[in-house]
Coordinates of C-alpha atoms in Angstrom, one line a residue:
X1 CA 95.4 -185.0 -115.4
X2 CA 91.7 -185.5 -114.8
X3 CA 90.1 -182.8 -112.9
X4 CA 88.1 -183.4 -109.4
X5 CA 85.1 -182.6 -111.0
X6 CA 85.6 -185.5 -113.7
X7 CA 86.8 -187.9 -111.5
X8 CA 84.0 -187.8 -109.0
X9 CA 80.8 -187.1 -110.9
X10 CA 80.6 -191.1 -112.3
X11 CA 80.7 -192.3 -108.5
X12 CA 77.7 -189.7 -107.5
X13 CA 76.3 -190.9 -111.0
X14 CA 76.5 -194.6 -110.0
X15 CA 75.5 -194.2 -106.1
X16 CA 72.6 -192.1 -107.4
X17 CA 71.0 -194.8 -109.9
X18 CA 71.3 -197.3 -107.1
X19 CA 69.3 -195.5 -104.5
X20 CA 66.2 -195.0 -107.0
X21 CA 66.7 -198.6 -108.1
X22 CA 66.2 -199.4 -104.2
X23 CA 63.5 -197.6 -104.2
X24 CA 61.8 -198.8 -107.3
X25 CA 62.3 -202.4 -105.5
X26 CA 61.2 -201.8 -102.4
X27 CA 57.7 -199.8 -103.8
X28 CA 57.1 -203.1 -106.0
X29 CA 57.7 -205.1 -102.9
X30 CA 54.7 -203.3 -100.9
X31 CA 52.8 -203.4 -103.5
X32 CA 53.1 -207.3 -103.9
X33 CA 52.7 -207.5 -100.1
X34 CA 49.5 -205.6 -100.2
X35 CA 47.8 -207.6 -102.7
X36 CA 48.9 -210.9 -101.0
X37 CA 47.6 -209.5 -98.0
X38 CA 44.2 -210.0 -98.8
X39 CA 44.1 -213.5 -99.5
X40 CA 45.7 -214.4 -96.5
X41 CA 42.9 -212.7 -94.3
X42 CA 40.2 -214.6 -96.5
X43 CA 42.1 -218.0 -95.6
X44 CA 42.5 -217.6 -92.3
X45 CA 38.5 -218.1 -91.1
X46 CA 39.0 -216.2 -88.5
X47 CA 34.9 -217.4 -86.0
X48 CA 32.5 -214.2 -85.6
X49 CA 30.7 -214.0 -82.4
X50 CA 27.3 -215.6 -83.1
X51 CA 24.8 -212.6 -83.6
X52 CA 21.3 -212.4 -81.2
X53 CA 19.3 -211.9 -83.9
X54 CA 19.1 -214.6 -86.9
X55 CA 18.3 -212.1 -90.0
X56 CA 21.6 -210.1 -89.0
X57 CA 23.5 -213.0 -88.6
X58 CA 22.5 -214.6 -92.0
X59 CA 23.4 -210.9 -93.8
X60 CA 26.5 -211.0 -92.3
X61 CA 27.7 -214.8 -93.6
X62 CA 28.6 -213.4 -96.9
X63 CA 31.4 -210.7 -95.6
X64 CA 33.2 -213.5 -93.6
X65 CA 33.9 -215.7 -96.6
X66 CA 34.9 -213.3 -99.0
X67 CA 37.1 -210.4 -100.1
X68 CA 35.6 -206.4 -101.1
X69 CA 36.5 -204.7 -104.2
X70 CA 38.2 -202.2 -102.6
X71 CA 40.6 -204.8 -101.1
X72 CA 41.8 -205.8 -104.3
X73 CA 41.8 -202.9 -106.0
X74 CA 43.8 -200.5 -103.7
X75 CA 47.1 -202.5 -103.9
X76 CA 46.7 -203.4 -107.3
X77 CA 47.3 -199.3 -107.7
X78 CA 50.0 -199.0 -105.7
X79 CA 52.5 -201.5 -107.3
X80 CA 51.1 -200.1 -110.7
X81 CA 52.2 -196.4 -109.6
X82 CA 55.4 -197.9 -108.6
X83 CA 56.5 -199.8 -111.5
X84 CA 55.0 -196.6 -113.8
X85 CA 57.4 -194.1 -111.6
X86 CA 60.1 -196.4 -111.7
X87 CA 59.9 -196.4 -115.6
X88 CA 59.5 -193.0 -115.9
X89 CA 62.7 -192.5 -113.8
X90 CA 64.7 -194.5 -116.0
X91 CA 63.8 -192.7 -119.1
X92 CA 64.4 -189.1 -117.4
X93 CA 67.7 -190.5 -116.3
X94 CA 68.6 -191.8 -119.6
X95 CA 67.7 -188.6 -121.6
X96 CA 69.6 -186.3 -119.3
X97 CA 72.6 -188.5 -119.6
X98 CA 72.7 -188.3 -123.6
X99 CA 71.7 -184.5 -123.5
X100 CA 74.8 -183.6 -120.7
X101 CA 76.8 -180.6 -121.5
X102 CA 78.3 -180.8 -118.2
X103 CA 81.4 -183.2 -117.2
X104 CA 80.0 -186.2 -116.2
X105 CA 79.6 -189.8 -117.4
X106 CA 78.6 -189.3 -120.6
X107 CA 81.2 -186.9 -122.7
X108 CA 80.8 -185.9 -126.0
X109 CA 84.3 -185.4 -127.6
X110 CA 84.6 -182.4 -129.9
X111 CA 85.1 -182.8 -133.7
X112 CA 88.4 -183.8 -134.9
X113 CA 90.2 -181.1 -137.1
X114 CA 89.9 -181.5 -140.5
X115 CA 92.5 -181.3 -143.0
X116 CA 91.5 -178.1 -144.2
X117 CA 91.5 -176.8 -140.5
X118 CA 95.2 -177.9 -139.8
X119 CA 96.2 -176.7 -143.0
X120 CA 95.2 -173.1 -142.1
X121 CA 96.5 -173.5 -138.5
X122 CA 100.5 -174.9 -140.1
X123 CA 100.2 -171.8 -142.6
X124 CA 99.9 -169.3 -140.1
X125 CA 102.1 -170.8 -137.6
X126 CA 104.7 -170.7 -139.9
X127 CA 104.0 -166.7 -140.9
X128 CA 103.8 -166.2 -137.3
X129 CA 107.3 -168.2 -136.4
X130 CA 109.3 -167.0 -139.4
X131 CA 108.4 -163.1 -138.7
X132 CA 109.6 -163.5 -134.8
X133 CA 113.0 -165.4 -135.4
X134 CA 113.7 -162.5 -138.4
X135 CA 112.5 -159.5 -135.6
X136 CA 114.5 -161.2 -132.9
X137 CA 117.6 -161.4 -135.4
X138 CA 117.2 -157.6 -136.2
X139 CA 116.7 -156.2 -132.7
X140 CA 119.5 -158.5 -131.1
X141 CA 122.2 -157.0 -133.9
X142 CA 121.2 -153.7 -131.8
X143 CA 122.0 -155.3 -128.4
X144 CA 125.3 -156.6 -129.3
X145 CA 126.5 -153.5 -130.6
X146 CA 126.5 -152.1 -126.7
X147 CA 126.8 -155.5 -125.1
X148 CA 129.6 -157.9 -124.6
X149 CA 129.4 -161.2 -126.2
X150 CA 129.1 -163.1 -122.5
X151 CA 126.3 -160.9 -122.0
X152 CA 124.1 -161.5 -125.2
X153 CA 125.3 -165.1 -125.4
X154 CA 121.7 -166.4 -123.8
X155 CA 120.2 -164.3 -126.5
X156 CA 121.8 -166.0 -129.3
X157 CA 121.6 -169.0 -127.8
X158 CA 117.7 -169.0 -127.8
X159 CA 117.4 -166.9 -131.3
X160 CA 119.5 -170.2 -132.5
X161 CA 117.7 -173.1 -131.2
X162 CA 114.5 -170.9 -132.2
X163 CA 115.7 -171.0 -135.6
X164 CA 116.9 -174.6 -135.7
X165 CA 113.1 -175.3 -134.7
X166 CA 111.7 -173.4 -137.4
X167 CA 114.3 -174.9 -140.5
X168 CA 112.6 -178.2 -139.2
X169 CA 109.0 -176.9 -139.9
X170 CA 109.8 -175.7 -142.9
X171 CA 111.7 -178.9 -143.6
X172 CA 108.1 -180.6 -142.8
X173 CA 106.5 -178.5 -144.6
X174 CA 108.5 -178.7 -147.6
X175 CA 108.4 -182.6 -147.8
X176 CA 104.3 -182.2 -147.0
X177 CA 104.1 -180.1 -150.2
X178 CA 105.9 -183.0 -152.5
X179 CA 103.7 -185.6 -151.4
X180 CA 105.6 -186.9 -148.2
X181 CA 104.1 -188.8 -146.5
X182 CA 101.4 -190.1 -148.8
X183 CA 99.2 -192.2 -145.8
X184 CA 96.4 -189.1 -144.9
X185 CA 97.1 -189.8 -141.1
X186 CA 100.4 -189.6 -141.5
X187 CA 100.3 -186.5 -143.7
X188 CA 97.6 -184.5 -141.0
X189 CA 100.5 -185.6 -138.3
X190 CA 102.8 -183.9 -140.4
X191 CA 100.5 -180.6 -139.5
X192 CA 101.0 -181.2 -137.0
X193 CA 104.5 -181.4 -136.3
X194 CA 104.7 -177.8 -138.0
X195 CA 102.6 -176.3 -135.5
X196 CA 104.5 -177.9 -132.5
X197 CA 108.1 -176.8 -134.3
X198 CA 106.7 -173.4 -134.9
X199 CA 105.2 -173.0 -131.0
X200 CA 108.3 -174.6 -129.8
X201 CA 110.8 -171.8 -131.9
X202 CA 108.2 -169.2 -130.8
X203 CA 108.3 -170.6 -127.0
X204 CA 112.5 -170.2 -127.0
X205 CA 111.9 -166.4 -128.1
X206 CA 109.2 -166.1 -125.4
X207 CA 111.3 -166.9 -122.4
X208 CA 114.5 -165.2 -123.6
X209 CA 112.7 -161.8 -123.8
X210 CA 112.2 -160.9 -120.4
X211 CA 116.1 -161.1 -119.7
X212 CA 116.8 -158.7 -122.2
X213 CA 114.9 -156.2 -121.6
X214 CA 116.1 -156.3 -118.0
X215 CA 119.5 -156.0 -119.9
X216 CA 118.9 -153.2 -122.2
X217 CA 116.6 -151.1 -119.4
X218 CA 114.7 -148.9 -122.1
X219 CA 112.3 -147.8 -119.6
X220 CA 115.4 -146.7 -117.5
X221 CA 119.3 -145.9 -118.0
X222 CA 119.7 -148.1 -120.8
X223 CA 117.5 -145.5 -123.4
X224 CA 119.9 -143.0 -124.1
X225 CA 122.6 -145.9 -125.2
X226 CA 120.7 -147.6 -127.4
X227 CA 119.3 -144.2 -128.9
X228 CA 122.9 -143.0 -129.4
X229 CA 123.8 -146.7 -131.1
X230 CA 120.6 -146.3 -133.5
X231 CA 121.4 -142.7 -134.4
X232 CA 124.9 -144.2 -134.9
X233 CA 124.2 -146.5 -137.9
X234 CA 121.2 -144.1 -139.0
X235 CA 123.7 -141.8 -140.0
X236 CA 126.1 -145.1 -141.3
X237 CA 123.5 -146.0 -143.7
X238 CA 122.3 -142.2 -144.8
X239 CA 126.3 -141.8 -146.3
X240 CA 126.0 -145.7 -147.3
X241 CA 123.0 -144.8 -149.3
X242 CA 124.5 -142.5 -151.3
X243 CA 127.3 -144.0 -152.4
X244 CA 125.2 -146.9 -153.2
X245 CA 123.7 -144.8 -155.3
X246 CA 126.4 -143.8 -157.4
X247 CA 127.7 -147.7 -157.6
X248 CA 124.1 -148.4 -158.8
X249 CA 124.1 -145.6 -161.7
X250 CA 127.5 -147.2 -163.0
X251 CA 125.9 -150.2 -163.2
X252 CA 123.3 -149.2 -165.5
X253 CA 125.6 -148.1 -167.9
X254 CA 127.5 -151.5 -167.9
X255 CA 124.6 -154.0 -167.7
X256 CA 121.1 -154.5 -169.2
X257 CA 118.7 -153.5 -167.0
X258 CA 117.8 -157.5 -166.3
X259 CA 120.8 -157.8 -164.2
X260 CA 119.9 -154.7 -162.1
X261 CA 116.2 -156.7 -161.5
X262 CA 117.1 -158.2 -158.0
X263 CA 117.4 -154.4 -156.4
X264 CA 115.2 -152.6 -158.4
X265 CA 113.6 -150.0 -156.0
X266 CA 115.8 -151.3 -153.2
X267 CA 117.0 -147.6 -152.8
X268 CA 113.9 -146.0 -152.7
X269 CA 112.6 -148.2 -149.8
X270 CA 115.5 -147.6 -148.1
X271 CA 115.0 -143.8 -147.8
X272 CA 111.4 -144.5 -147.0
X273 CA 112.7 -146.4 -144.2
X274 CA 115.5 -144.2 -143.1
X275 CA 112.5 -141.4 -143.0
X276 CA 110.5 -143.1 -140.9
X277 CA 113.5 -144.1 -138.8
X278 CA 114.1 -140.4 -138.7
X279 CA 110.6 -139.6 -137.8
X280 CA 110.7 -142.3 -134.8
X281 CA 114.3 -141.6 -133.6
X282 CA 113.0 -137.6 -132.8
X283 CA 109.9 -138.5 -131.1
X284 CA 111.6 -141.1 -128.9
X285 CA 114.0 -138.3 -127.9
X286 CA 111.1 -135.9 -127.3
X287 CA 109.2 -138.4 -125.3
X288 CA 111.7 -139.7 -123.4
X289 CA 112.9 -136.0 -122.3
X290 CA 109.2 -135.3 -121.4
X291 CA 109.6 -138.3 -119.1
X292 CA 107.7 -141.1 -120.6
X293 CA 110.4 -143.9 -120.6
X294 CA 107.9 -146.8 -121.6
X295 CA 106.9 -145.0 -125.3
X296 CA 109.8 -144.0 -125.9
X297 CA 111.4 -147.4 -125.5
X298 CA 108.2 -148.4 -127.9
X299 CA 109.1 -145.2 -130.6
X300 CA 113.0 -146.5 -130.6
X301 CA 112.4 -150.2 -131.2
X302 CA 110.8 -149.1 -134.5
X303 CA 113.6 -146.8 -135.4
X304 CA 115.7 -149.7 -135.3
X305 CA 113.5 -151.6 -137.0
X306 CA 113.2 -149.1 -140.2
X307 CA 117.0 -148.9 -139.7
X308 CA 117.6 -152.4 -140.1
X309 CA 115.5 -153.0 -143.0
X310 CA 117.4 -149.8 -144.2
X311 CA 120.7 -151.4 -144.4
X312 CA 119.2 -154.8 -145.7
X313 CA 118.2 -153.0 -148.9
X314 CA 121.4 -151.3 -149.6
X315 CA 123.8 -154.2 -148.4
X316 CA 121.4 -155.7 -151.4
X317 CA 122.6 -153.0 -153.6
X318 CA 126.7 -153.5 -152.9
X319 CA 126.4 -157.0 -152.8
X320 CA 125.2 -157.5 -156.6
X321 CA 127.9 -154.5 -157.4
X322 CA 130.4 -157.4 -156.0
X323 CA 128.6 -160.4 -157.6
X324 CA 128.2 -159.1 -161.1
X325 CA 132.2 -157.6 -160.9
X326 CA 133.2 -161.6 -159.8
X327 CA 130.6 -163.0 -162.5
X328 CA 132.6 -161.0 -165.5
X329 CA 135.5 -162.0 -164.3
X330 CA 134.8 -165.6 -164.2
X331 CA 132.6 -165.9 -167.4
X332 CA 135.7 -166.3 -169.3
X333 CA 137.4 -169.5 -167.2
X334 CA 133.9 -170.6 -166.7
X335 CA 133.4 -171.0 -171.2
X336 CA 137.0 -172.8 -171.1
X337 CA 136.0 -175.1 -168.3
X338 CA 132.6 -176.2 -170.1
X339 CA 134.5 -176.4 -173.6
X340 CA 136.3 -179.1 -171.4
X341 CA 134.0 -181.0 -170.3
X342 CA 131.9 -181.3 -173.9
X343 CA 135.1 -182.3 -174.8
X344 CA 134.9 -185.3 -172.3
X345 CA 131.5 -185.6 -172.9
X346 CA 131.7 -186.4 -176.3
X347 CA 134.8 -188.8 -175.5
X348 CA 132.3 -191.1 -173.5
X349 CA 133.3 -189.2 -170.0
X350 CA 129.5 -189.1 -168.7
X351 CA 128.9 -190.2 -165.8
X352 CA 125.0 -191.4 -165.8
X353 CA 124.6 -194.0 -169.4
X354 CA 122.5 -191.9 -171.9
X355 CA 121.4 -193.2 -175.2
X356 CA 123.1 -191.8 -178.3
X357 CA 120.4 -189.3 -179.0
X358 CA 120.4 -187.7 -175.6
X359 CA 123.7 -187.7 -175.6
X360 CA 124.1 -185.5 -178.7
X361 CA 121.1 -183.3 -178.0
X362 CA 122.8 -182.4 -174.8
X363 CA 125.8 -181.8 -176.6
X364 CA 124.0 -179.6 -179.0
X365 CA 122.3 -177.6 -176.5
X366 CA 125.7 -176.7 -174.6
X367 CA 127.2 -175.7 -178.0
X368 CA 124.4 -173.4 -178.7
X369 CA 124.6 -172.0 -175.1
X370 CA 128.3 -171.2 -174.8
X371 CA 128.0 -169.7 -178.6
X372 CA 125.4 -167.0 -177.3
X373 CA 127.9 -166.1 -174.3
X374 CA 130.4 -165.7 -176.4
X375 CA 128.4 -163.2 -178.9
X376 CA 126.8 -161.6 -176.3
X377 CA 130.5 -160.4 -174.2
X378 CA 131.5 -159.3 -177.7
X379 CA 128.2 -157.3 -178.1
X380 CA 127.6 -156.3 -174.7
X381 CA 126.3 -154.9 -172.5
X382 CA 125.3 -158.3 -171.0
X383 CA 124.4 -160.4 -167.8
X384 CA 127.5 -161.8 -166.1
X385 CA 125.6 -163.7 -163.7
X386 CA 122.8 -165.0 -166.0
X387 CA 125.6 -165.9 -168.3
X388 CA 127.0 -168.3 -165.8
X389 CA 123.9 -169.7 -164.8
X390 CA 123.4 -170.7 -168.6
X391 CA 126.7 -172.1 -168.9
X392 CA 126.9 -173.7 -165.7
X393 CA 122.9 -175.8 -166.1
X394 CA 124.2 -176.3 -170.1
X395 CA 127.1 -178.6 -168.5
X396 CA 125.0 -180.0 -165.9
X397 CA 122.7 -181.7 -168.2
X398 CA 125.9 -183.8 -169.0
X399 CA 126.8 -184.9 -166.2
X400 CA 130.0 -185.9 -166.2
X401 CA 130.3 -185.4 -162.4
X402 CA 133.6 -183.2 -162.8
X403 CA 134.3 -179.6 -160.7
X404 CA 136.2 -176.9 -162.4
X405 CA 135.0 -173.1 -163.1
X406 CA 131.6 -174.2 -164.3
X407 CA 131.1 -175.5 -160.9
X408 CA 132.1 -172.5 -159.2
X409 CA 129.9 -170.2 -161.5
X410 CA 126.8 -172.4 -160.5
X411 CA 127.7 -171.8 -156.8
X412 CA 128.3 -168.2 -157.3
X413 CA 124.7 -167.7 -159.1
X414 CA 123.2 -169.7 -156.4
X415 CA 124.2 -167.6 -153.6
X416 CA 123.4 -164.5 -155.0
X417 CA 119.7 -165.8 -155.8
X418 CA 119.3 -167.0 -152.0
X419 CA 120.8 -163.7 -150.9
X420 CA 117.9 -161.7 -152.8
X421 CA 115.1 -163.8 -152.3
X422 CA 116.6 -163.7 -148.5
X423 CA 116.4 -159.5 -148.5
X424 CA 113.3 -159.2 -150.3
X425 CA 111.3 -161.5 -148.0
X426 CA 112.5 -159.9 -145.1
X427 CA 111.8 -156.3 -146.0
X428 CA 108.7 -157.5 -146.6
X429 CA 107.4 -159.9 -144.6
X430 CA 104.2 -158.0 -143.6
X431 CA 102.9 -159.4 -147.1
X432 CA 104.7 -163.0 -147.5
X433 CA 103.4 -165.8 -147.3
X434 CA 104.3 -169.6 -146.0
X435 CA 105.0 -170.8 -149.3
X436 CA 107.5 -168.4 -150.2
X437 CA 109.4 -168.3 -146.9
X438 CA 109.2 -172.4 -147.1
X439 CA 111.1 -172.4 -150.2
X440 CA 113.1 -170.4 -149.2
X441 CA 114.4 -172.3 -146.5
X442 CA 115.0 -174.9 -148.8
X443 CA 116.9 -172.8 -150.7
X444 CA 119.0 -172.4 -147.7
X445 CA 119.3 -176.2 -147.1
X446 CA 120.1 -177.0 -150.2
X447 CA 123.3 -174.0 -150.8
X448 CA 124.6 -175.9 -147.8
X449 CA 124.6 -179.1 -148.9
X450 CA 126.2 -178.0 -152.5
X451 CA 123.3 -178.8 -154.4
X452 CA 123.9 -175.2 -156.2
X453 CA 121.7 -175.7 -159.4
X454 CA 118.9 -176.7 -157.1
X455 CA 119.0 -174.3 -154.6
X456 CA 119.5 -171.3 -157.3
X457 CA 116.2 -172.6 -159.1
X458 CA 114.2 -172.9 -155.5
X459 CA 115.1 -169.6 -154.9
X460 CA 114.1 -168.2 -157.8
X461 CA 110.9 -170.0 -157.2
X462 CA 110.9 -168.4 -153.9
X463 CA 111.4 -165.0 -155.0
X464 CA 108.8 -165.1 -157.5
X465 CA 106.4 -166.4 -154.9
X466 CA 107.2 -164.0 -152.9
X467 CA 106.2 -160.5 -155.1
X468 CA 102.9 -162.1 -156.0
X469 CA 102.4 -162.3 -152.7
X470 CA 103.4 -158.6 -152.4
X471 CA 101.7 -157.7 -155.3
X472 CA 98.6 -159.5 -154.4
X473 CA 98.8 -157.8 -150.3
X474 CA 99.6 -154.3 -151.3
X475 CA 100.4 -151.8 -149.3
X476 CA 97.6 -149.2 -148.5
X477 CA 97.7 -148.4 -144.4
X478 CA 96.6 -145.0 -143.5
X479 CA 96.4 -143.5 -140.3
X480 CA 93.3 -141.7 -138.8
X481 CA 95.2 -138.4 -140.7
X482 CA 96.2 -139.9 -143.6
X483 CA 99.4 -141.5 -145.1
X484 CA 102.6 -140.6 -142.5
X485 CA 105.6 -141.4 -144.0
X486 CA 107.2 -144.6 -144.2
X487 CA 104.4 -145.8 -142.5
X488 CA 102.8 -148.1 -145.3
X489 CA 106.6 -149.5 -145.7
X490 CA 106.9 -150.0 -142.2
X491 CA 103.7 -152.3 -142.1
X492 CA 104.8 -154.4 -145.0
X493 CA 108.3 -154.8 -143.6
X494 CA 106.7 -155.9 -140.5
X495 CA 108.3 -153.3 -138.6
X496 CA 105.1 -152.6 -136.7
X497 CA 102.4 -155.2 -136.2
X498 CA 99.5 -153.4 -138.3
X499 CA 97.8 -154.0 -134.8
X500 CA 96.0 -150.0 -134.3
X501 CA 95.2 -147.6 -136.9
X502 CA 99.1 -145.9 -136.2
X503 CA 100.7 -149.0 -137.6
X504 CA 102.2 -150.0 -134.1
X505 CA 103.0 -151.7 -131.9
X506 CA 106.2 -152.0 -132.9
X507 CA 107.9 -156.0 -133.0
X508 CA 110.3 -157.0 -130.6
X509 CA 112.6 -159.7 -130.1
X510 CA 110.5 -162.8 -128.6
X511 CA 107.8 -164.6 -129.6
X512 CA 104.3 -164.7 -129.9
X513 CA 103.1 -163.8 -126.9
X514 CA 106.1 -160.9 -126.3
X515 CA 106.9 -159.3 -129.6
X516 CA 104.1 -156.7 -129.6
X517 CA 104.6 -155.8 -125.9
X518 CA 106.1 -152.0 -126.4
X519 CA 103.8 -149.9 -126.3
X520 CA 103.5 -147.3 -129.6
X521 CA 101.0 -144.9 -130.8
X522 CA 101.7 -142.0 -133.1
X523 CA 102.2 -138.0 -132.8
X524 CA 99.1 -136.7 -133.0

C-alpha cells in the first residue's frame, strides 16, 4: 500500500508548477502591456493648450509627437526579467526533481540484486533454516518426555510443516545446482523461492515458540521438571556410553578399521558433550536455587542441548554394531542372489538393450567383484557393509530390473550412509555448510523413493562435503579465561549460538527471530 506521503507529494508537485507557470504568464503579459502602452499614447494626439509665448511653444512641438527613451526602454526590461526568471525557475525545478532523495515524483528505484547477491542470501537462509528445524527437533524430544501428546501436538505440528518447507528449499536448491532451470530469470527466481521456503519454515518455528514456553514455565514451576527429565537421560546416556564402548572395542577386533570410519571419535565427543552437559546441568541448579529463574532456564536449555548431541553420537555407535552384524549375515544370500542374476544376464534377461561388448564387460566386472568378496570372508577380517555395496552396484550395472538379496543389501548400505551423514551433520552443524546439508536432503528423498544406489552415493557425497567443511571451520572458541570444557564442541554442534565470548546464548526451539532468546552467560 502507497503511503500518504507518496500519494500526495505528485498533487502538491503538479499544483505547485502551475502557480509559477501563472505567474510567469501573467509577468510576460505586463510586460507586453507596458510596451504597447506607449504607442497607444503617441497615437492618440491628444491637443496641448496653445503656449503665450511662441519660442516655448515651438520647443515643445517635438514632445507631443513622439515617444522618450525611457518609455521604451523601461518595459522592454520588465518582460525580459520575466521571461529570464521564468527560465530560471524551470531549470531549478527540473534539477531538484532529478536530484530528489525524498518521496516524490521522481523515484529512483534501488539496484536489482545480482546473482551473486541472491546466491549468498539462499546459502545462508538455508544454514539458518536447517540449524532451527534440527534445534527445535532436539528441544521438543525434551518436552514430550513430561508432556502429553495432546499437549505437544501444536508443537509438532509446526516443527512438521517447518520441515516440509525446508525439504522444498533444499529440493530447489538441489535442482538449481544441476542446471534447473536453465533461463537466468528463471534460475534468480529459483533464489528466490529458497529464501521464501526457508523464512516461511523459520516463520512456523517463530510463532509456535511463545506457546511452549508458556507450557514448559522455565522461569517458573516448570524448572525443576525439566531439570529432573535432563538429569534423567544424562545419567541414561553416561551407562549407554560405556557399554558402547565395549561394543565398539569388539568391533575392532572383528573388522578393519574402514568399517569403524563412520563413528570414529563419536565417543570422545560424546563425553565432551556429557561434560559440558554436566557443567551446565550444576550451574542451572545453583542459579536457579539462588533465585534467578530466567538463567537458569538459559543454563538448562544447553544441558539438553549437549545431552542430545550426546545420545546422537552413541545411538551412531550401536546402530553400525546392528548394521555391520545384519551386513555379515546377508553377504552370503546377497553373492547367491547376484550369481543369479549374471546368470540371467548372460541368458539375454537385461532389461535396457546393451551391445555385446557392454554386455560382457559388465559381466566381467560382476565376476571380478563377487570373486574378491568371496576371498576376502575367507581371509577376513573384512567390511560387511562395503561388501554389499560392491555386490549390490556390480548387479546394478546389469540391469536386469529383478529384487532379491542384492536388492535388499543396496537398501541396507543406503540407510546406514544417510544415517551417518544424518548424525555427523547434526553434531556439527556450527561448521556445515548448505551444500552438504542440501545433499543430504536428497539423500533423504531419494531412500524414500527406493532409489537406494542413489541415495547411498549422495550421501556419501554429503558426508564428505560435510568434514571439509569441518575441517576447513575448525573449532578454536575460547572464552575470556581460556578453553572451558566442551565449550569448543558445543559451538560446532550448534548448541550455543557463538553469539558472546561464553559461547551462548544457548538455541531454542523457534526460529530466527526466537531461538537465541534465553539468556546465557558463563561462571565466572
Amino acid at each position: 500500500m502507497t503511503s500518504s506521503l507518496i500519494r500526495g507529494r505528485p498533487r502538491r508537485a503538479k499544483a505547485h508548477i502551475w502557480v509559477r507557470l501563472a505567474h510567469a504568464v501573467l509577468g510576460a503579459v505586463v510586460g507586453a502591456g507596458w510596451l504597447v502602452l506607449p504607442v497607444m499614447t503617441v497615437g492618440a494626439r491628444a491637443p496641448v493648450p496653445a503656449a503665450s509665448d511662441g519660442t516655448v511653444a515651438g520647443a515643445a512641438a517635438p514632445q507631443q509627437d513622439g515617444t522618450s527613451t525611457a518609455d521604451l526602454v523601461l518595459p522592454l526590461v520588465a518582460g525580459v526579467a520575466a521571461v529570464v526568471l521564468a527560465g530560471y525557475g524551470y531549470l531549478r525545478r527540473t534539477r531538484r526533481a532529478r536530484t530528489r532523495t525524498t518521496p516524490g515524483t521522481v523515484s529512483v528505484a534501488p539496484p536489482a540484486p545480482t546473482t551473486a547477491d541472491s546466491e549468498r542470501q539462499a546459502r545462508a537462509a538455508l544454514v539458518l533454516a536447517d540449524d532451527c528445524v534440527r534445534t527445535s527437533r532436539e528441544e521438543l524430544a525434551f518436552v514430550q518426555a513430561r508432556f502429553t501428546e495432546a499437549d505437544t501436538e501444536p508443537f509438532v505440528h509446526a516443527l512438521r510443516a517447518a520441515e516440509t518447507e525446508l525439504a522444498a528449499a533444499c529440493a530447489i536448491r538441489w535442482r538449481y545446482e544441476q542446471g534447473v532451470p536453465e533461463d537466468h530469470t528463471a534460475r534468480r527466481q529459483a533464489l528466490v523461492g529458497v529464501v521464501g521456503r526457508c523464512a516461511e519454515a523459520g516463520r512456523r518455528l517463530d510463532a509456535a515458540a511463545p506457546a511452549l514456553d508458556r507450557l514448559r514455565d522455565l522461569a517458573g514451576p516448570g524448572l525443576a521438571g525439566a531439570l529432573e527429565v535432563a538429569e534423567g537421560r544424562f545419567r541414561e546416556l553416561t551407562g549407554r556410553t560405556l557399554t558402547a564402548e565395549e561394543t565398539l572395542t569388539a568391533l575392532h577386533g572383528r573388522c578393519p578399521p574402514s568399517a569403524l570410519a563412520p563413528v570414529t571419535g563419536h565417543l570422545e565427543q560424546a563425553k565432551d558433550r556429557l561434560v559440558f552437559a554436566t557443567i551446565r546441568l550444576n550451574e542451572a541448579r545453583q542459579t536457579a536455587d539462588a533465585g534467578d529463574a530466567e538463567r537458569a532456564a538459559g543454563r538448562l536449555r544447553a544441558a539438553e542441548g549437549a545431552v542430545a548431541q550426546a545420545g546422537v553420537l552413541v545411538t551412531g555407535v550401536e546402530r553400525l554394531a546392528a548394521q555391520l552384524r545384519e551386513a555379515a549375515e546377508l553377504v552370503p544370500a546377497a553373492l547367491t542372489g547376484a550369481e543369479a542374476e549374471i546368470a540371467a544376464a548372460r541368458q539375454g534377461g537385461v532389461g535396457k538393450p546393451l551391445t555385446s561388448g557392454e554386455l560382457h564387460a559388465r559381466l566381467a566386472h560382476a565376476d571380478g567383484v563377487l570373486a574378491a568378496v568371496r576371498e576376502e570372508l575367507t581371509a577376513g577380517p573384512y567390511d560387511p557393509l562395503d561388501a554389499l555395496r560392491r555386490i549390490a552396484r556390480a548387479v546394478e550395472r546389469l540391469e536386469t530390473g529383478h529384487a532379491g538379496a542384492p536388492a535388499a543389501a543396496a537398501l541396507l548400505v543406503a540407510r546406514s550412509a544417510v544415517a551417518g551423514a544424518e548424525d555427523f551433520v547434526t553434531v556439527h552443524r556450527g561448521a556445515v555448510g548448505p551444500e552438504a546439508r542440501v545433499r543430504l536432503a536428497e539423500a533423504t528423498r531419494e531412500l524414500g523413493a527406493g532409489v537406494a544406489a542413489r541415495a547411498d552415493t549422495t550421501a556419501r557425497q554429503a558426508r564428505d562435503l560435510a568434514e571439509r567443511d569441518v575441517r576447513t571451520h575448525g573449532n578454536p572458541h575460547t572464552s575470556a579465561d581460556g578453553d572451558a570444557p566442551g565449550l569448543a564442541g558445543a559451538v560446532q554442534g550448534g548448541i550455543l549460538l557463538a553469539e558472546t565470548p561464553d559461547g551462548g546464548p544457548p538455541a531454542s526451539y523457534g526460529g530466527p527471530e526466537t531461538r537465541g532468546r534465553h539468556s546465557f552467560s558463563a561462571p565466572a
